């Protein structure tokens, strides 16, 4: 298959088939799997908010919180940079292909791939623990006690890299075998462990704005313990799937070179993302230090940006990731068989279905950003000024949620076709715009609102990247008799969501503002209800079939609960 944007060189009969008026929906097992993962993700996100609220109550959003945030984020940065993106995007298509082509169903190939990746994870984890001071220095401008605390957090948290990688490896094995639930539900245990650790700190050790060596170790190693528990919790599901891993080191001539080449492009993709993230981290931490120096109340640094991002990404994790994870084995099988029409149908369905949930969610986040952030984070050392900064960032993030979800769907279509080079090239648009526009925002805006401008910069970058990726993927999947992407039923369905979104944001903001005197929880509920009502009223006149189907399913579930 061609690895460059454009129509495939070797088309199949399926490719030339005319596109139906509406893409076919996936089989019921896919929908059930998506619903199971969405439920797990919802519970995980809910406990994640409790976790974030407890952390914010314990550390606030000032310099101590920034040190913990950076120290705990570094393992995710390094893991994602070196192996995480490659494992997520390459593993399932490779395992599906091996199961179809190998006489043993791909068992030996799976053992070799797991062994090679685990060995790499051990080496990477050991190297990063030793290099913790240099890594922290690269991402921050901290010095003195602040730098020492951040490095201590990083060293306690960096062993997470190995367990994050092992969790992803084993979870992808389960996904390739059609078992999707465990990978979405076990993070709940991680959140429970971290909540318990920070709850213990609040109950016994929270005495001031600085941490002792013992307190730093408790919080750092306690956070790592959550990842360990999360990983070990996959073992019962692996046993139930009759998976037995036998380490194999006979890698030569085993076909591992193909996934390694694909992984190489993904490492480059993640590298460009991390360069942009490095820029954002440096700018956000500098903005926080500048705000402190100017005597501005309210945390305006990296932790405020990160907390807003945490809430913003929830709908994507619940809806888009769940559905696309369930669809990826099916798309990979269609691509391996040359059925590009099947890939296109699944992509179209995923775009329409996720947009029906993600667009209303983005409207809710934009309409009730202030009270929603207060509900989650206004506890302990987090005050009204801190909430105002985080709410501003969340409002700026909100429009980008739609593009973020759409970009995720489109990139997984390329991965299903074993093409990781094209997504890397397209991702340069997003990473470059994000870094450049964030720099402009930090230079031009006051310190208090710098992170808001940086969140808006990311939204603009995501929208531009989504548009370019849609155009390139449309060319890849196009054939005789097919319509261009902007003339397709999928694009038309998404365009009809825009007027409903405008009405929903207006009504949601008005309802939230009018009931603000009742408290943030009531204001959030009123704004959310107004947004959903606006979409419900608009669904039939605007022919929003997926929105109507979603509302019908929700009402049906409520009726069943009442019985």
Coordinates of C-alpha atoms in Angstrom, one line a residue:
X1 CA 0.0 0.0 0.0
X2 CA 1.2 3.5 -0.7
X3 CA 2.6 5.3 2.2
X4 CA 2.0 8.8 0.8
X5 CA -1.1 10.9 0.8
X6 CA -3.3 10.2 -2.2
X7 CA -5.3 7.4 -3.7
X8 CA -3.8 3.9 -3.1
X9 CA -1.7 2.5 -5.9
X10 CA -3.3 -0.9 -5.9
X11 CA -7.0 -0.4 -5.6
X12 CA -9.4 -3.3 -5.0
X13 CA -12.9 -4.0 -6.2
X14 CA -14.2 -2.8 -2.8
X15 CA -12.5 0.5 -3.3
X16 CA -14.4 1.2 -6.5
X17 CA -17.8 0.5 -5.0
X18 CA -20.1 3.6 -4.9
X19 CA -20.6 5.0 -1.4
X20 CA -24.0 4.5 0.1
X21 CA -26.2 7.4 1.0
X22 CA -25.4 6.7 4.7
X23 CA -22.5 4.5 5.9
X24 CA -23.5 1.2 7.3
X25 CA -23.4 0.9 11.1
X26 CA -21.1 -1.6 12.8
X27 CA -22.3 -4.9 14.2
X28 CA -23.9 -5.0 17.7
X29 CA -20.9 -6.6 19.3
X30 CA -18.9 -3.4 18.4
X31 CA -21.6 -1.2 20.0
X32 CA -21.7 -3.4 23.1
X33 CA -18.0 -3.3 23.5
X34 CA -18.0 0.5 23.0
X35 CA -20.7 0.9 25.6
X36 CA -18.8 -1.3 28.1
X37 CA -15.7 0.8 27.6
X38 CA -17.6 4.0 27.8
X39 CA -19.1 2.9 31.2
X40 CA -15.6 2.0 32.5
X41 CA -14.2 5.2 31.2
X42 CA -17.1 7.2 32.8
X43 CA -16.4 5.6 36.2
X44 CA -12.7 6.1 35.8
X45 CA -13.1 9.7 34.9
X46 CA -15.5 10.3 37.8
X47 CA -13.0 8.8 40.3
X48 CA -10.3 10.8 38.5
X49 CA -12.1 14.0 39.3
X50 CA -12.3 12.9 43.0
X51 CA -8.6 12.2 42.8
X52 CA -7.9 15.6 41.2
X53 CA -10.1 17.4 43.8
X54 CA -8.2 15.7 46.7
X55 CA -4.8 16.6 45.1
X56 CA -5.9 20.2 44.7
X57 CA -7.2 20.3 48.2
X58 CA -3.9 19.0 49.5
X59 CA -1.5 21.0 47.3
X60 CA -3.6 23.9 45.8
X61 CA -2.4 25.2 42.4
X62 CA 0.7 27.1 43.4
X63 CA 4.4 26.2 43.3
X64 CA 4.1 22.9 45.3
X65 CA 1.3 21.7 43.0
X66 CA 3.3 22.7 40.0
X67 CA 6.3 20.6 41.3
X68 CA 4.0 17.6 41.8
X69 CA 2.3 18.1 38.4
X70 CA 5.6 18.3 36.5
X71 CA 7.1 15.4 38.5
X72 CA 4.1 13.2 37.9
X73 CA 3.8 14.3 34.2
X74 CA 7.4 13.6 33.3
X75 CA 6.9 9.8 33.3
X76 CA 3.9 10.1 31.0
X77 CA 5.9 12.4 28.7
X78 CA 8.9 10.1 28.5
X79 CA 6.7 7.0 28.1
X80 CA 4.5 8.5 25.4
X81 CA 7.6 10.0 23.7
X82 CA 9.5 6.8 23.4
X83 CA 7.0 3.9 23.4
X84 CA 3.4 4.8 24.3
X85 CA 2.2 6.2 21.0
X86 CA 3.8 3.3 19.1
X87 CA 2.3 0.6 21.3
X88 CA -1.2 2.1 21.1
X89 CA -1.3 2.6 17.3
X90 CA 0.8 -0.3 16.1
X91 CA 0.1 -3.2 18.4
X92 CA -3.6 -4.0 17.5
X93 CA -3.2 -3.9 13.7
X94 CA -0.1 -6.1 13.9
X95 CA -1.7 -8.6 16.2
X96 CA -4.8 -8.8 14.0
X97 CA -2.7 -9.3 10.9
X98 CA -0.6 -12.0 12.7
X99 CA -3.6 -13.8 13.9
X100 CA -4.9 -14.0 10.3
X101 CA -1.7 -14.9 8.6
X102 CA 0.2 -17.2 11.0
X103 CA -0.6 -20.8 11.4
X104 CA -0.5 -20.6 15.2
X105 CA -2.9 -17.7 15.3
X106 CA -0.1 -15.3 16.0
X107 CA 0.9 -16.6 19.4
X108 CA 4.6 -16.9 18.9
X109 CA 4.6 -13.4 17.2
X110 CA 2.8 -11.9 20.1
X111 CA 5.3 -13.5 22.6
X112 CA 8.2 -12.1 20.7
X113 CA 6.7 -8.6 20.4
X114 CA 5.8 -8.5 24.1
X115 CA 9.3 -9.7 25.1
X116 CA 11.1 -7.1 22.9
X117 CA 8.9 -4.2 24.2
X118 CA 9.2 -5.2 27.8
X119 CA 13.0 -5.3 27.5
X120 CA 13.0 -1.8 26.0
X121 CA 10.7 -0.6 28.8
X122 CA 13.2 -1.8 31.5
X123 CA 16.1 0.0 29.8
X124 CA 14.2 3.2 29.3
X125 CA 12.9 3.3 32.8
X126 CA 16.3 2.8 34.4
X127 CA 17.8 5.5 32.1
X128 CA 15.2 8.1 32.9
X129 CA 15.4 7.5 36.7
X130 CA 19.1 8.3 36.5
X131 CA 18.5 11.3 34.3
X132 CA 15.7 12.8 36.4
X133 CA 17.5 16.1 37.2
X134 CA 18.3 16.7 33.6
X135 CA 14.7 15.9 32.4
X136 CA 13.2 18.2 35.0
X137 CA 15.6 21.0 34.1
X138 CA 14.7 20.6 30.4
X139 CA 11.0 21.1 31.2
X140 CA 11.2 23.8 33.8
X141 CA 13.3 26.8 34.9
X142 CA 13.1 25.9 38.5
X143 CA 16.0 26.3 40.9
X144 CA 16.8 25.8 44.6
X145 CA 14.2 24.0 46.8
X146 CA 11.6 24.1 44.0
X147 CA 13.9 22.1 41.7
X148 CA 14.8 19.7 44.4
X149 CA 11.2 18.9 45.2
X150 CA 10.3 18.5 41.6
X151 CA 13.2 16.1 41.0
X152 CA 12.3 14.1 44.1
X153 CA 8.7 13.7 42.7
X154 CA 10.0 12.8 39.3
X155 CA 12.3 10.0 40.7
X156 CA 9.5 8.5 42.7
X157 CA 7.1 8.7 39.7
X158 CA 9.5 7.7 36.8
X159 CA 9.2 3.9 37.5
X160 CA 5.6 4.4 36.3
X161 CA 7.1 4.2 32.7
X162 CA 7.6 0.5 33.0
X163 CA 4.2 -0.3 34.4
X164 CA 2.4 2.1 32.0
X165 CA 4.1 0.3 29.1
X166 CA 3.2 -3.1 30.5
X167 CA -0.4 -2.0 31.1
X168 CA -0.6 -0.8 27.5
X169 CA 1.0 -4.0 26.1
X170 CA -1.3 -6.4 27.9
X171 CA -4.4 -4.2 27.4
X172 CA -3.8 -4.2 23.6
X173 CA -3.4 -8.0 23.6
X174 CA -6.9 -8.1 25.3
X175 CA -8.3 -5.6 22.7
X176 CA -7.0 -7.6 19.8
X177 CA -8.8 -10.6 21.3
X178 CA -12.1 -8.7 21.6
X179 CA -11.9 -8.1 25.3
X180 CA -12.2 -4.4 25.8
X181 CA -13.5 -3.8 29.3
X182 CA -10.5 -4.4 31.6
X183 CA -8.3 -1.7 30.1
X184 CA -11.0 0.9 30.8
X185 CA -12.1 -0.3 34.2
X186 CA -8.8 -1.0 36.0
X187 CA -7.7 2.7 36.1
X188 CA -10.5 3.1 38.7
X189 CA -8.2 1.1 41.1
X190 CA -5.4 3.5 40.3
X191 CA -7.5 6.5 41.2
X192 CA -8.7 4.8 44.4
X193 CA -5.1 4.2 45.5
X194 CA -4.0 7.8 44.8
X195 CA -7.2 9.2 46.6
X196 CA -6.2 7.1 49.6
X197 CA -2.6 8.3 49.6
X198 CA -3.5 12.0 49.4
X199 CA -6.4 11.5 51.9
X200 CA -3.8 10.1 54.3
X201 CA -1.6 13.1 53.7
X202 CA -4.5 15.5 54.3
X203 CA -5.4 13.7 57.5
X204 CA -1.9 13.4 59.0
X205 CA 0.6 15.6 57.3
X206 CA -0.9 18.7 55.6
X207 CA 0.6 21.5 57.7
X208 CA 1.8 24.1 55.3
X209 CA 3.0 25.2 51.9
X210 CA 6.2 23.2 51.9
X211 CA 6.7 19.4 51.9
X212 CA 9.2 17.4 54.0
X213 CA 11.2 14.7 52.4
X214 CA 9.0 12.0 53.8
X215 CA 5.8 13.8 52.6
X216 CA 7.3 14.1 49.1
X217 CA 8.1 10.4 49.1
X218 CA 4.7 9.4 50.3
X219 CA 2.9 11.4 47.5
X220 CA 5.3 10.4 44.8
X221 CA 5.6 6.7 45.5
X222 CA 1.9 6.5 46.4
X223 CA 1.1 7.8 42.9
X224 CA 3.4 5.1 41.4
X225 CA 1.7 2.4 43.5
X226 CA -1.6 3.3 41.8
X227 CA -0.1 2.5 38.3
X228 CA 1.3 -0.8 39.7
X229 CA -2.1 -1.9 41.0
X230 CA -3.8 -0.8 37.7
X231 CA -1.4 -3.0 35.7
X232 CA -1.7 -6.1 38.0
X233 CA -5.5 -5.9 37.8
X234 CA -5.3 -6.9 34.1
X235 CA -4.0 -10.4 35.0
X236 CA -7.4 -12.0 35.7
X237 CA -8.8 -10.9 32.3
X238 CA -5.7 -12.2 30.6
X239 CA -6.2 -15.5 32.3
X240 CA -9.8 -15.6 31.3
X241 CA -8.8 -14.9 27.7
X242 CA -6.4 -18.0 27.9
X243 CA -3.4 -15.8 27.2
X244 CA -0.1 -17.3 28.4
X245 CA 2.9 -15.2 27.7
X246 CA 6.1 -17.2 27.1
X247 CA 9.1 -14.8 26.7
X248 CA 10.9 -15.4 23.4
X249 CA 14.2 -13.9 22.3
X250 CA 14.4 -15.4 18.8
X251 CA 13.7 -12.0 17.2
X252 CA 15.8 -12.4 14.1
X253 CA 13.8 -13.1 10.9
X254 CA 10.5 -13.1 12.9
X255 CA 8.8 -10.2 11.1
X256 CA 9.3 -7.6 13.9
X257 CA 11.1 -5.2 11.6
X258 CA 7.7 -4.0 10.1
X259 CA 6.2 -2.9 13.4
X260 CA 9.5 -1.4 14.4
X261 CA 9.5 0.7 11.2
X262 CA 5.9 1.8 11.9
X263 CA 6.8 2.6 15.5
X264 CA 9.7 4.7 14.3
X265 CA 7.3 7.2 12.6
X266 CA 5.1 7.2 15.7
X267 CA 8.1 8.0 17.9
X268 CA 8.8 11.0 15.6
X269 CA 5.1 12.0 15.8
X270 CA 5.2 11.9 19.6
X271 CA 8.5 13.7 19.5
X272 CA 7.0 16.7 17.7
X273 CA 4.0 16.7 20.1
X274 CA 6.4 16.7 23.0
X275 CA 8.4 19.5 21.6
X276 CA 5.2 21.5 21.5
X277 CA 4.3 20.3 25.0
X278 CA 7.8 21.3 26.2
X279 CA 7.1 24.8 24.9
X280 CA 3.7 24.9 26.6
X281 CA 5.1 23.6 29.9
X282 CA 8.0 26.1 29.9
X283 CA 5.6 29.0 29.0
X284 CA 3.0 27.9 31.6
X285 CA 5.5 27.5 34.4
X286 CA 7.1 30.9 33.5
X287 CA 3.6 32.5 33.5
X288 CA 2.9 31.1 37.0
X289 CA 6.2 32.5 38.3
X290 CA 5.6 35.8 36.6
X291 CA 2.1 36.0 38.2
X292 CA 3.6 35.2 41.6
X293 CA 6.3 37.9 41.2
X294 CA 3.6 40.4 40.3
X295 CA 1.6 39.6 43.4
X296 CA -1.4 38.2 41.4
X297 CA -3.8 36.1 43.5
X298 CA -4.7 32.8 41.9
X299 CA -2.6 30.1 40.4
X300 CA -1.9 31.0 36.7
X301 CA 0.7 28.4 35.9
X302 CA 1.1 24.9 34.6
X303 CA -1.3 23.2 37.2
X304 CA -4.1 25.5 36.2
X305 CA -3.6 24.6 32.5
X306 CA -3.4 20.9 33.4
X307 CA -6.5 20.9 35.5
X308 CA -8.5 22.6 32.7
X309 CA -7.2 20.1 30.2
X310 CA -8.1 17.2 32.6
X311 CA -11.8 18.2 32.6
X312 CA -11.8 19.1 28.9
X313 CA -10.6 15.7 27.7
X314 CA -13.2 13.7 29.6
X315 CA -15.8 13.5 26.8
X316 CA -13.2 12.4 24.3
X317 CA -12.0 9.6 26.6
X318 CA -15.5 8.4 27.4
X319 CA -17.0 8.6 23.9
X320 CA -14.4 8.7 21.1
X321 CA -11.7 6.5 22.6
X322 CA -14.2 3.8 23.6
X323 CA -15.9 3.6 20.2
X324 CA -12.7 3.8 18.1
X325 CA -10.9 1.2 20.3
X326 CA -13.8 -1.2 19.6
X327 CA -13.7 -0.4 15.9
X328 CA -9.9 -0.6 15.4
X329 CA -9.7 -4.4 15.1
X330 CA -12.5 -4.4 12.6
X331 CA -10.9 -1.5 10.6
X332 CA -7.6 -3.3 10.7
X333 CA -9.1 -6.5 9.4
X334 CA -10.8 -4.6 6.5
X335 CA -7.6 -2.8 5.6
X336 CA -5.6 -6.0 5.7
X337 CA -8.1 -7.5 3.2
X338 CA -8.0 -4.5 0.9
X339 CA -11.6 -3.4 1.8
X340 CA -11.0 0.3 1.9
X341 CA -14.8 0.9 1.4
X342 CA -15.2 -0.9 4.8
X343 CA -12.6 1.3 6.4
X344 CA -14.4 4.4 5.0
X345 CA -17.8 3.2 6.4
X346 CA -16.3 2.7 9.8
X347 CA -14.6 6.1 9.8
X348 CA -17.8 7.8 8.7
X349 CA -19.9 6.1 11.4
X350 CA -17.3 6.9 14.1
X351 CA -17.2 10.6 13.0
X352 CA -21.0 10.9 13.0
X353 CA -21.6 9.0 16.2
X354 CA -18.9 10.7 18.3
X355 CA -19.8 14.2 17.1
X356 CA -23.4 13.6 18.3
X357 CA -22.0 13.3 21.8
X358 CA -18.8 15.4 21.7
X359 CA -20.4 18.5 20.2
X360 CA -23.0 18.8 23.0
X361 CA -20.2 18.1 25.5
X362 CA -18.1 20.9 24.1
X363 CA -21.1 23.2 24.4
X364 CA -21.5 22.3 28.1
X365 CA -17.9 22.9 28.9
X366 CA -18.0 26.3 27.2
X367 CA -21.3 27.3 28.8
X368 CA -20.6 26.2 32.4
X369 CA -16.8 26.4 32.7
X370 CA -16.7 28.5 35.8
X371 CA -19.2 26.5 38.0
X372 CA -18.0 23.2 36.6
X373 CA -14.4 23.9 37.7
X374 CA -15.6 25.1 41.1
X375 CA -17.6 21.8 41.6
X376 CA -14.4 19.8 40.9
X377 CA -11.6 21.9 42.3
X378 CA -12.8 24.6 44.8
X379 CA -11.7 22.8 47.9
X380 CA -8.9 23.2 50.5
X381 CA -6.3 25.6 49.2
X382 CA -8.0 26.3 45.9
X383 CA -9.9 29.6 45.9
X384 CA -12.1 31.7 43.6
X385 CA -9.2 33.4 41.8
X386 CA -7.7 30.0 41.0
X387 CA -11.1 28.8 39.7
X388 CA -11.4 31.9 37.4
X389 CA -8.0 31.1 35.8
X390 CA -8.9 27.5 35.2
X391 CA -12.3 28.3 33.9
X392 CA -10.8 30.7 31.4
X393 CA -8.5 28.0 30.1
X394 CA -11.4 25.5 29.9
X395 CA -13.5 27.9 27.9
X396 CA -10.7 28.3 25.4
X397 CA -10.2 24.6 25.2
X398 CA -13.8 23.8 24.6
X399 CA -14.1 24.5 20.8
X400 CA -11.0 22.3 20.2
X401 CA -12.7 19.3 21.7
X402 CA -14.6 18.6 18.5
X403 CA -11.5 18.8 16.3
X404 CA -9.5 16.7 18.9
X405 CA -12.1 13.9 18.7
X406 CA -12.3 14.1 14.9
X407 CA -8.5 14.0 14.5
X408 CA -8.3 10.9 16.7
X409 CA -10.8 9.1 14.5
X410 CA -9.0 10.0 11.3
X411 CA -5.6 9.1 12.6
X412 CA -6.7 5.6 13.7
X413 CA -7.9 5.0 10.1
X414 CA -4.3 5.5 8.9
X415 CA -3.0 3.2 11.6
X416 CA -5.5 0.5 10.7
X417 CA -4.0 0.7 7.2
X418 CA -0.5 0.3 8.8
X419 CA 0.4 3.8 7.7
X420 CA 2.1 5.8 10.4
X421 CA 4.2 8.0 8.2
X422 CA 1.3 10.1 6.9
X423 CA -0.1 10.9 10.4
X424 CA 3.4 12.1 11.5
X425 CA 3.6 14.5 8.6
X426 CA 0.1 15.8 9.2
X427 CA 0.7 16.2 12.9
X428 CA 3.4 18.7 12.2
X429 CA 0.6 21.2 11.4
X430 CA -0.9 20.8 14.9
X431 CA 2.4 20.7 16.8
X432 CA 3.8 23.7 15.0
X433 CA 0.7 25.8 15.4
X434 CA 0.3 24.9 19.0
X435 CA 3.9 25.8 19.9
X436 CA 3.9 29.0 17.8
X437 CA 0.5 30.4 18.9
X438 CA 1.1 29.5 22.5
X439 CA 4.3 31.5 22.4
X440 CA 2.5 34.5 20.9
X441 CA -0.2 34.2 23.6
X442 CA 2.3 34.1 26.4
X443 CA 4.1 37.1 25.1
X444 CA 1.1 39.3 24.4
X445 CA -1.3 38.4 27.3
X446 CA -1.0 39.4 31.0
X447 CA 0.4 36.7 33.2
X448 CA -3.0 35.9 34.7
X449 CA -4.5 35.0 31.3
X450 CA -1.5 33.5 29.6
X451 CA -2.7 29.9 30.1
X452 CA -6.1 30.9 28.7
X453 CA -4.5 32.1 25.5
X454 CA -2.3 29.0 25.3
X455 CA -5.5 26.8 25.6
X456 CA -7.1 28.8 22.8
X457 CA -3.9 28.3 20.7
X458 CA -4.3 24.5 21.0
X459 CA -7.9 24.7 19.9
X460 CA -6.9 26.6 16.8
X461 CA -4.1 24.2 16.0
X462 CA -6.4 21.2 16.4
X463 CA -9.0 22.6 14.0
X464 CA -6.4 23.3 11.4
X465 CA -4.9 19.8 11.7
X466 CA -8.3 18.1 11.6
X467 CA -9.2 19.9 8.3
X468 CA -5.9 18.9 6.7
X469 CA -6.1 15.3 7.9
X470 CA -9.7 14.9 6.6
X471 CA -8.7 16.1 3.2
X472 CA -5.7 13.7 3.0
X473 CA -7.6 10.7 4.3
X474 CA -10.5 11.4 1.9
X475 CA -8.0 11.2 -1.0
X476 CA -6.6 7.9 0.4
X477 CA -10.0 6.3 0.6
X478 CA -11.6 7.8 -2.5
X479 CA -12.4 5.8 -5.6
X480 CA -14.7 6.0 -8.6
X481 CA -18.2 7.0 -7.7
X482 CA -17.2 8.4 -4.3
X483 CA -18.0 11.9 -3.2
X484 CA -15.5 14.4 -1.8
X485 CA -15.4 14.7 2.0
X486 CA -17.1 18.1 2.0
X487 CA -20.0 16.6 0.0
X488 CA -20.4 13.4 2.0
X489 CA -23.4 12.6 4.2
X490 CA -21.0 12.6 7.2
X491 CA -19.8 16.1 6.6
X492 CA -23.4 17.3 6.1
X493 CA -24.5 15.7 9.4
X494 CA -21.7 17.4 11.3
X495 CA -22.4 20.8 9.7
X496 CA -26.1 20.6 10.8
X497 CA -24.8 20.4 14.4
X498 CA -23.4 23.9 14.3
X499 CA -26.7 25.9 14.5
X500 CA -27.8 23.6 17.3
X501 CA -24.5 24.2 19.1
X502 CA -24.8 28.0 18.9
X503 CA -28.3 27.9 20.5
X504 CA -27.1 25.4 23.1
X505 CA -24.2 27.6 24.3
X506 CA -26.4 30.7 24.6
X507 CA -29.1 28.9 26.6
X508 CA -26.6 27.0 28.7
X509 CA -24.7 30.2 29.7
X510 CA -27.9 32.1 30.5
X511 CA -29.3 29.2 32.6
X512 CA -26.0 28.8 34.5
X513 CA -25.7 32.6 35.1
X514 CA -29.3 33.0 36.4
X515 CA -28.9 30.2 38.9
X516 CA -25.4 31.0 40.0
X517 CA -26.7 32.3 43.4
X518 CA -27.7 28.7 44.2
X519 CA -24.1 27.5 44.1
X520 CA -21.8 26.0 41.5
X521 CA -23.5 22.5 41.5
X522 CA -26.9 24.0 40.7
X523 CA -25.5 26.3 38.1
X524 CA -23.6 23.5 36.4
X525 CA -26.7 21.3 36.4
X526 CA -28.9 24.1 35.0
X527 CA -26.5 24.9 32.2
X528 CA -26.1 21.3 31.3
X529 CA -29.8 20.7 31.2
X530 CA -30.3 23.8 29.0
X531 CA -27.7 22.6 26.5
X532 CA -29.2 19.1 26.3
X533 CA -32.7 20.7 25.9
X534 CA -31.4 22.8 23.0
X535 CA -30.1 19.8 21.2
X536 CA -33.2 17.8 21.8
X537 CA -35.4 20.6 20.4
X538 CA -33.1 21.0 17.4
X539 CA -32.7 17.3 16.6
X540 CA -35.7 16.7 14.4
X541 CA -35.9 20.1 12.5
X542 CA -32.1 19.8 11.7
X543 CA -32.3 16.1 11.0
X544 CA -29.7 15.2 13.6
X545 CA -30.3 11.4 13.5
X546 CA -27.5 10.4 15.8
X547 CA -28.5 13.0 18.4
X548 CA -32.1 11.6 18.3
X549 CA -30.8 8.1 18.6
X550 CA -28.6 9.0 21.6
X551 CA -31.4 10.8 23.4
X552 CA -33.7 7.9 22.8
X553 CA -31.2 5.4 24.2
X554 CA -30.7 7.6 27.3
X555 CA -34.4 7.9 27.9
X556 CA -34.8 4.1 27.4
X557 CA -32.1 3.5 30.0
X558 CA -33.8 5.8 32.5
X559 CA -37.1 4.0 32.0
X560 CA -35.4 0.7 32.6
X561 CA -33.9 2.0 35.8
X562 CA -37.3 3.2 37.1
X563 CA -38.8 -0.3 36.6

